[in-house]
mmCIF file of C-alpha atoms in Angstrom:
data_model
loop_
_atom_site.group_PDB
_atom_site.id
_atom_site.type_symbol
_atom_site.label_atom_id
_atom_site.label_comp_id
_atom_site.label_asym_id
_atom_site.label_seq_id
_atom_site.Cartn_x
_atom_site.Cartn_y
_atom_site.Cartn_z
ATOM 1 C CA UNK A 1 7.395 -7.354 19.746
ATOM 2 C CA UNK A 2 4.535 -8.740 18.378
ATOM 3 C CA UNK A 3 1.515 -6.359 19.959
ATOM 4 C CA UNK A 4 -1.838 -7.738 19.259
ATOM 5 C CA UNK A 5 -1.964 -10.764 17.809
ATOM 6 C CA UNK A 6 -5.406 -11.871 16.045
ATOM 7 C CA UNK A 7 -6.448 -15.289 14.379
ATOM 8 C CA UNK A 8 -7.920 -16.389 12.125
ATOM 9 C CA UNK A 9 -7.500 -13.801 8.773
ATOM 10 C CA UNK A 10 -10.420 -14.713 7.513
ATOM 11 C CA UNK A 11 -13.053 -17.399 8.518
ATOM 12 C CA UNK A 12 -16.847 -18.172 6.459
ATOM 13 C CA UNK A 13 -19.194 -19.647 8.619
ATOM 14 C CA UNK A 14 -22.624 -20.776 7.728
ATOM 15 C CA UNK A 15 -25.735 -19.490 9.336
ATOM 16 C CA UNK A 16 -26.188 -21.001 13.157
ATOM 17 C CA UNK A 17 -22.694 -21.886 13.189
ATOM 18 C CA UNK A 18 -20.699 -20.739 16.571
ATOM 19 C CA UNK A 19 -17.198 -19.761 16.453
ATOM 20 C CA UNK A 20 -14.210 -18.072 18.275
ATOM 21 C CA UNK A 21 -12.340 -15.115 17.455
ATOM 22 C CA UNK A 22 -9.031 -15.215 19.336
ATOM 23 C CA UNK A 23 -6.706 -11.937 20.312
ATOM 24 C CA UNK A 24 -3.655 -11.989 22.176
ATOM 25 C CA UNK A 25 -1.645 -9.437 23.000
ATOM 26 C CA UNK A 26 2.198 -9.194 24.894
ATOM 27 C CA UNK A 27 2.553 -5.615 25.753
ATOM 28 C CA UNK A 28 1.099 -6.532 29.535
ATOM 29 C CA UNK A 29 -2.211 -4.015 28.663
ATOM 30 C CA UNK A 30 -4.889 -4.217 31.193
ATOM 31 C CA UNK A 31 -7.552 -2.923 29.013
ATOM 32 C CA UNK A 32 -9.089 -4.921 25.947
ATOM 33 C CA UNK A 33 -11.835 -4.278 23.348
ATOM 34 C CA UNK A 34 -13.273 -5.629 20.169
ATOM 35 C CA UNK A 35 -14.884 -3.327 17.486
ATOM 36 C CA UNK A 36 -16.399 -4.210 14.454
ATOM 37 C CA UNK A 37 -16.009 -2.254 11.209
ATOM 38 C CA UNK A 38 -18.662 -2.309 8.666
ATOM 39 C CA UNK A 39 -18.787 0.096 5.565
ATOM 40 C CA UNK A 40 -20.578 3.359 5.888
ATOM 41 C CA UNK A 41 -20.982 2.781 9.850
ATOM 42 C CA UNK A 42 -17.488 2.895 10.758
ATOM 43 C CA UNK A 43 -15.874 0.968 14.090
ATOM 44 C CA UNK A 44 -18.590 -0.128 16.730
ATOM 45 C CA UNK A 45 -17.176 -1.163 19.951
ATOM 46 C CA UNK A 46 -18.707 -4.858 21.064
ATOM 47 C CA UNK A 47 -17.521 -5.610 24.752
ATOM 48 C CA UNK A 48 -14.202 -4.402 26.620
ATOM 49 C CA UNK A 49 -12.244 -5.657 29.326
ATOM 50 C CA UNK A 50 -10.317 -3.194 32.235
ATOM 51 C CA UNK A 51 -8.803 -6.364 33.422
ATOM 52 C CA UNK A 52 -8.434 -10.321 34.274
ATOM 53 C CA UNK A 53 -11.780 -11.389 35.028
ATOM 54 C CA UNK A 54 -13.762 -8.552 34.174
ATOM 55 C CA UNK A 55 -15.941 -7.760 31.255
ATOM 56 C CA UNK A 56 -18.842 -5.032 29.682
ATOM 57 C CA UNK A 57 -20.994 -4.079 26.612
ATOM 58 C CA UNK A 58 -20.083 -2.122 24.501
ATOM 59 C CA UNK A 59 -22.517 -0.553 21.782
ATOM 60 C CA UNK A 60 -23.362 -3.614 20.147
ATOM 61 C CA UNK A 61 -22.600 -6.962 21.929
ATOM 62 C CA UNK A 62 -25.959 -8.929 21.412
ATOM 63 C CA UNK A 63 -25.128 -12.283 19.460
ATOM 64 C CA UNK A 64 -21.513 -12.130 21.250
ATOM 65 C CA UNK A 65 -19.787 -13.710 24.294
ATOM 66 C CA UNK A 66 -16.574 -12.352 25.601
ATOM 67 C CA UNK A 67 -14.646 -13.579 29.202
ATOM 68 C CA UNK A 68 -11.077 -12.765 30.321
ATOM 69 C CA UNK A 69 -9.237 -15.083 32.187
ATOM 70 C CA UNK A 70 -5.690 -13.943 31.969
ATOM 71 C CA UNK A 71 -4.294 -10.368 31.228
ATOM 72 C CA UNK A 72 -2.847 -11.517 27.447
ATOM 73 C CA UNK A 73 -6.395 -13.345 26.060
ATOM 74 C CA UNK A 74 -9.750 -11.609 24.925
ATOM 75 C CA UNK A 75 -11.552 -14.070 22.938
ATOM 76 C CA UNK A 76 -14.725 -13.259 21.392
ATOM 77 C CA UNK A 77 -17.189 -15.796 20.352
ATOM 78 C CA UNK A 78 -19.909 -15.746 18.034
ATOM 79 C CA UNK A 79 -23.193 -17.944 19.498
ATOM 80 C CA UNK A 80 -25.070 -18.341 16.572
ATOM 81 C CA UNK A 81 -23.820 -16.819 13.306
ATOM 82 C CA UNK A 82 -26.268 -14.653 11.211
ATOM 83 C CA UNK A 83 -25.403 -12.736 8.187
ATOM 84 C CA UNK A 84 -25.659 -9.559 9.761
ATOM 85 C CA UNK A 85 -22.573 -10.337 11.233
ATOM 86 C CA UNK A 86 -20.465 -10.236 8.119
ATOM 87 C CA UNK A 87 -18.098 -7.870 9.099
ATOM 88 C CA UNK A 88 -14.190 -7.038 10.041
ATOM 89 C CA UNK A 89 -13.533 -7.349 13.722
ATOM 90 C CA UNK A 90 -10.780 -5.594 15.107
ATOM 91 C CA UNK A 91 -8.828 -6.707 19.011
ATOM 92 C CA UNK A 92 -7.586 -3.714 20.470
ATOM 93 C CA UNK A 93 -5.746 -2.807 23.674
ATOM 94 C CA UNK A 94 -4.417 -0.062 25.764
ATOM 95 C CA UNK A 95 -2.349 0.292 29.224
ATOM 96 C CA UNK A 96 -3.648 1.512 32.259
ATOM 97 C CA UNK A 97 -4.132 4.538 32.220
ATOM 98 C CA UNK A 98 -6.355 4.721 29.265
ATOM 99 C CA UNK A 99 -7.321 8.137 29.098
ATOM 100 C CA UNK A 100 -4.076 9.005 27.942
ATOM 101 C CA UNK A 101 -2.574 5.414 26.520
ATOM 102 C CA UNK A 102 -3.125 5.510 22.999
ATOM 103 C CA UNK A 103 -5.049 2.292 21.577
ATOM 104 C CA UNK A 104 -3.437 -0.991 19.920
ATOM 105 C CA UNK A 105 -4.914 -3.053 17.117
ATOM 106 C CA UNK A 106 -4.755 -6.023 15.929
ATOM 107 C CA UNK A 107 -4.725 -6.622 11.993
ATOM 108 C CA UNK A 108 -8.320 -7.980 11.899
ATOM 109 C CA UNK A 109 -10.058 -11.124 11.192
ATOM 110 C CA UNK A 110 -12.619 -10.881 7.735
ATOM 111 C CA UNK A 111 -15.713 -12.768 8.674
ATOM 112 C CA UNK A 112 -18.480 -13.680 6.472
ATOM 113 C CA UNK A 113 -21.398 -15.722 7.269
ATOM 114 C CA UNK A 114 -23.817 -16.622 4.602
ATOM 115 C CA UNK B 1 -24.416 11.810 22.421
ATOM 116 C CA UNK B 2 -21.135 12.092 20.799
ATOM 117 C CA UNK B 3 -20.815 12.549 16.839
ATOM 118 C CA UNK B 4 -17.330 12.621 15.392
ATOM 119 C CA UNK B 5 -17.253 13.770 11.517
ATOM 120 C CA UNK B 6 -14.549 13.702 8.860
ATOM 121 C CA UNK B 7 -14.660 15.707 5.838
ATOM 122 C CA UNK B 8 -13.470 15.382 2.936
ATOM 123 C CA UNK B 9 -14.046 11.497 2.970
ATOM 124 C CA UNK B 10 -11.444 11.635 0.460
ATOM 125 C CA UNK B 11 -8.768 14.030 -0.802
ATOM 126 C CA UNK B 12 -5.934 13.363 -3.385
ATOM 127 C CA UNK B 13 -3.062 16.059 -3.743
ATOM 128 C CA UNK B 14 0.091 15.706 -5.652
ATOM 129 C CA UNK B 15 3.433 14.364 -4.020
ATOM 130 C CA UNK B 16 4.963 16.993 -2.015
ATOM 131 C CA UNK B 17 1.709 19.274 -1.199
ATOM 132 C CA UNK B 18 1.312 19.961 2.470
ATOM 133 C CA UNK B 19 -2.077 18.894 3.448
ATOM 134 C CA UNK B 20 -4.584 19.208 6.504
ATOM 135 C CA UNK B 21 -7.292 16.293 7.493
ATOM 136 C CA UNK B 22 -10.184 17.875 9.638
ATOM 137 C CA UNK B 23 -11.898 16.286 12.624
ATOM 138 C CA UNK B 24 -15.467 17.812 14.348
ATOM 139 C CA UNK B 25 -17.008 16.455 17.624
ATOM 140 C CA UNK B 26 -20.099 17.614 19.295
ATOM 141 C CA UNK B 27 -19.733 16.830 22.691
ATOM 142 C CA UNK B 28 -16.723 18.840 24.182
ATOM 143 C CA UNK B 29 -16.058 17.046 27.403
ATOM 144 C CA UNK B 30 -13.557 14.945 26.375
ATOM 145 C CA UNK B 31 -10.471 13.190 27.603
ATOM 146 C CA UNK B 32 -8.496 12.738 24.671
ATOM 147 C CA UNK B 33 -8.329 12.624 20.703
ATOM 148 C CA UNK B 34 -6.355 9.923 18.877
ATOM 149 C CA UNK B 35 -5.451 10.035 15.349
ATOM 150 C CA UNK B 36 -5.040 6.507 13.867
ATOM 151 C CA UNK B 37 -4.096 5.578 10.008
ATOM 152 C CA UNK B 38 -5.606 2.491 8.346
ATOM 153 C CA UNK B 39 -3.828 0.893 5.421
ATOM 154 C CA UNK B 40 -6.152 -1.201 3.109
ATOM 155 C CA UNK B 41 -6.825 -4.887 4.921
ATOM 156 C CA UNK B 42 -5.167 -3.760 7.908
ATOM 157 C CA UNK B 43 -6.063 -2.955 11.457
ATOM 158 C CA UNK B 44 -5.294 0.850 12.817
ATOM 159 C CA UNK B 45 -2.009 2.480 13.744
ATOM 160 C CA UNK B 46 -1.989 4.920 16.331
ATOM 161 C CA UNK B 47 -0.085 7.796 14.979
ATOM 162 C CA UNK B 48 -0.771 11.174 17.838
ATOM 163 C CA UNK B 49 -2.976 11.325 20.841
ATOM 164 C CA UNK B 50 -3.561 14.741 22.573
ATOM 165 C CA UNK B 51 -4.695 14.910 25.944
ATOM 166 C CA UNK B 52 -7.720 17.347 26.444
ATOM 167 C CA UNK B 53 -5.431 19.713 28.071
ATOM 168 C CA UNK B 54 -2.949 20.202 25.220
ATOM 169 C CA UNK B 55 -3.292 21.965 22.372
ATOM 170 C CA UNK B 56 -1.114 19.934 20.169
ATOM 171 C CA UNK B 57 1.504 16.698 19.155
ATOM 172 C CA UNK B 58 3.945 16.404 16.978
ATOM 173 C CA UNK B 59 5.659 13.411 15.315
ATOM 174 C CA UNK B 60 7.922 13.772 12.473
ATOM 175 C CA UNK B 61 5.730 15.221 9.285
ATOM 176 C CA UNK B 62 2.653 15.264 11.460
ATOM 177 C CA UNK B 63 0.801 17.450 13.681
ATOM 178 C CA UNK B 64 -2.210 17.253 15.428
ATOM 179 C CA UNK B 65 -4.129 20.246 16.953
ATOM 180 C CA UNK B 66 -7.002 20.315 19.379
ATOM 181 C CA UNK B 67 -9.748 23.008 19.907
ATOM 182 C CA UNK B 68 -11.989 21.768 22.259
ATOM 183 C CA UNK B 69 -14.008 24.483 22.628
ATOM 184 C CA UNK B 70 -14.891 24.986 19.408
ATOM 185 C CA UNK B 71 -15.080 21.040 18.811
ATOM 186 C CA UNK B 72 -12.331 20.585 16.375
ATOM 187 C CA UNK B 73 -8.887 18.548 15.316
ATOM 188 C CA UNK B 74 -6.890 18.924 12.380
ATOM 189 C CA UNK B 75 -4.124 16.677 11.535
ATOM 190 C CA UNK B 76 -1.220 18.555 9.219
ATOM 191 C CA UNK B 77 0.828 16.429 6.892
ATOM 192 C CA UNK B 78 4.040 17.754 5.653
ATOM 193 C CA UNK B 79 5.715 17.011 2.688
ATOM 194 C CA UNK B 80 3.174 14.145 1.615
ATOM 195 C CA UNK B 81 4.541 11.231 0.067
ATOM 196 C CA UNK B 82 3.203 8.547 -1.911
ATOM 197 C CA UNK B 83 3.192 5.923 0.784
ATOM 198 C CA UNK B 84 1.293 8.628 3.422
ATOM 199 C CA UNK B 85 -1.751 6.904 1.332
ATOM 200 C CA UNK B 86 -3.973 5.291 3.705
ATOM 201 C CA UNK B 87 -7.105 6.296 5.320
ATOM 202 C CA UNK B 88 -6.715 8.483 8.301
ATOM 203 C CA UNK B 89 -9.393 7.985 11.202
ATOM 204 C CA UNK B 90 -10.042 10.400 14.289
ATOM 205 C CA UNK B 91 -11.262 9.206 17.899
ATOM 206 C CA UNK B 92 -12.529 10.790 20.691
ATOM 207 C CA UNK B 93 -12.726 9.451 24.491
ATOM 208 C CA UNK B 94 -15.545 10.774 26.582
ATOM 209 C CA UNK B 95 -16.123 9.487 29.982
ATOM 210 C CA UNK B 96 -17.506 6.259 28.525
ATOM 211 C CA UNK B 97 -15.118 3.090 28.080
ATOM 212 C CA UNK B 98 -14.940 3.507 23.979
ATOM 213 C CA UNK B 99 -13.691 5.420 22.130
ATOM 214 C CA UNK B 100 -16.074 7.744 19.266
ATOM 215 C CA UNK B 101 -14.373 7.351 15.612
ATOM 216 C CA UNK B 102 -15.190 9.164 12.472
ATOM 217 C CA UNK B 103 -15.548 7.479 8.907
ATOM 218 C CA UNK B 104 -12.276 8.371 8.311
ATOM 219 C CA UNK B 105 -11.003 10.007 4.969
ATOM 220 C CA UNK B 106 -9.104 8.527 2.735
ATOM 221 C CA UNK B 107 -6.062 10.223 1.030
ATOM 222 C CA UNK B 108 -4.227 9.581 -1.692
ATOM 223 C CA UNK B 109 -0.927 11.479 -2.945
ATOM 224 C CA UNK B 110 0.122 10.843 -6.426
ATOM 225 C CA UNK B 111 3.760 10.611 -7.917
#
């Protein structure tokens, strides 16, 4: 059982460059997120997904691009690296009824832009 | 808008002291409160998640109480062992689609 399933570990990107952050997961969860976790400022949720083809904002998308296309993908892609996105970014997912299904993460993926 | 707070941000105790991590919110109206632990370069494990109508879970050493009138969670460990070391994390769902988290506080038990 293999849950949510991030890639890559880490990545370093150089300013401007645009990249995707991939997260699968196999538990058949209709609801997706990605948060970032920065020191001092704790998880920030970036966009979420209640389903195949939907998407929102979160608290801080600008500078990111999510879709979802089928129920197990929610990649996240970065348009234009800056340094201020130098952060841990965490997948996360829950079933459907998600005010009492407790949340899954992923393991992460370190990013650093410089 | 809602403002979850842990303190102490860190705590170490001896092997075998029973311990309680706290957990403040300032907006009562919510749906639920998850505890989550975070090991060091590691993403967050769901460890108890109480509904806004109970008052508290239990899971082996653990338990997690809610007060949601008075804005408040606790999380009692039993027992603590070294490898209960991590960073323990608190999150609240409102109405919103995310979910609030504290800073966390980071424990440490000693052999």
């Amino acid at each position: 059982n293999a849950g949510v399933t991030q890639t890559p570990k880490f990545q370093v990107l150089k300013t401007g460059q645009s990249m995707t952050l991939q997260c699968a997961q196999d538990m058949n969860h209709e609801y997706m997120s990605w948060y970032r976790q920065d020191p001092g400022m704790g998880l920030r949720l970036i966009h979420y997904s209640v389903g195949a083809g939907i998407t929102d904002q979160g608290e801080v998308p600008n500078g990111y691009n999510v879709s979802r296309s089928t129920t197990e993908d929610f990649p996240l892609r970065l348009l234009s690296a800056a340094p201020s996105q130098t952060s841990v970014y965490f997948c996360a997912s829950s079933g459907l009824d998600r005010n009492n299904s407790p949340l899954h993460f992923g393991n992460g993926t370190r990013l650093t832009v410089t | 808008k809602q403002e979850v707070t842990q303190i102490p941000a860190a705590l170490s105790v001896p092997e075998g002291e029973n311990l309680v991590l706290n957990c403040s919110f300032t907006d009562s109206a919510i749906y639920n409160l998850q505890w989550f632990r975070q090991d060091p370069g590691k993403g967050l494990t769901s460890l108890l998640l109480i509904q806004s109508s109970q008052r508290e879970q239990t899971s082996g050493r653990l338990n997690a109480s809610l007060d949601k009138s008075s804005g408040r969670s606790t999380l009692y460990i039993a027992a603590s062992q070294p490898g209960d070391s991590a960073t323990y994390l608190c999150a609240v769902k409102g109405g919103s689609e995310k979910l609030v988290f504290g800073k966390g506080t980071k424990l440490t038990v000693n052999p």
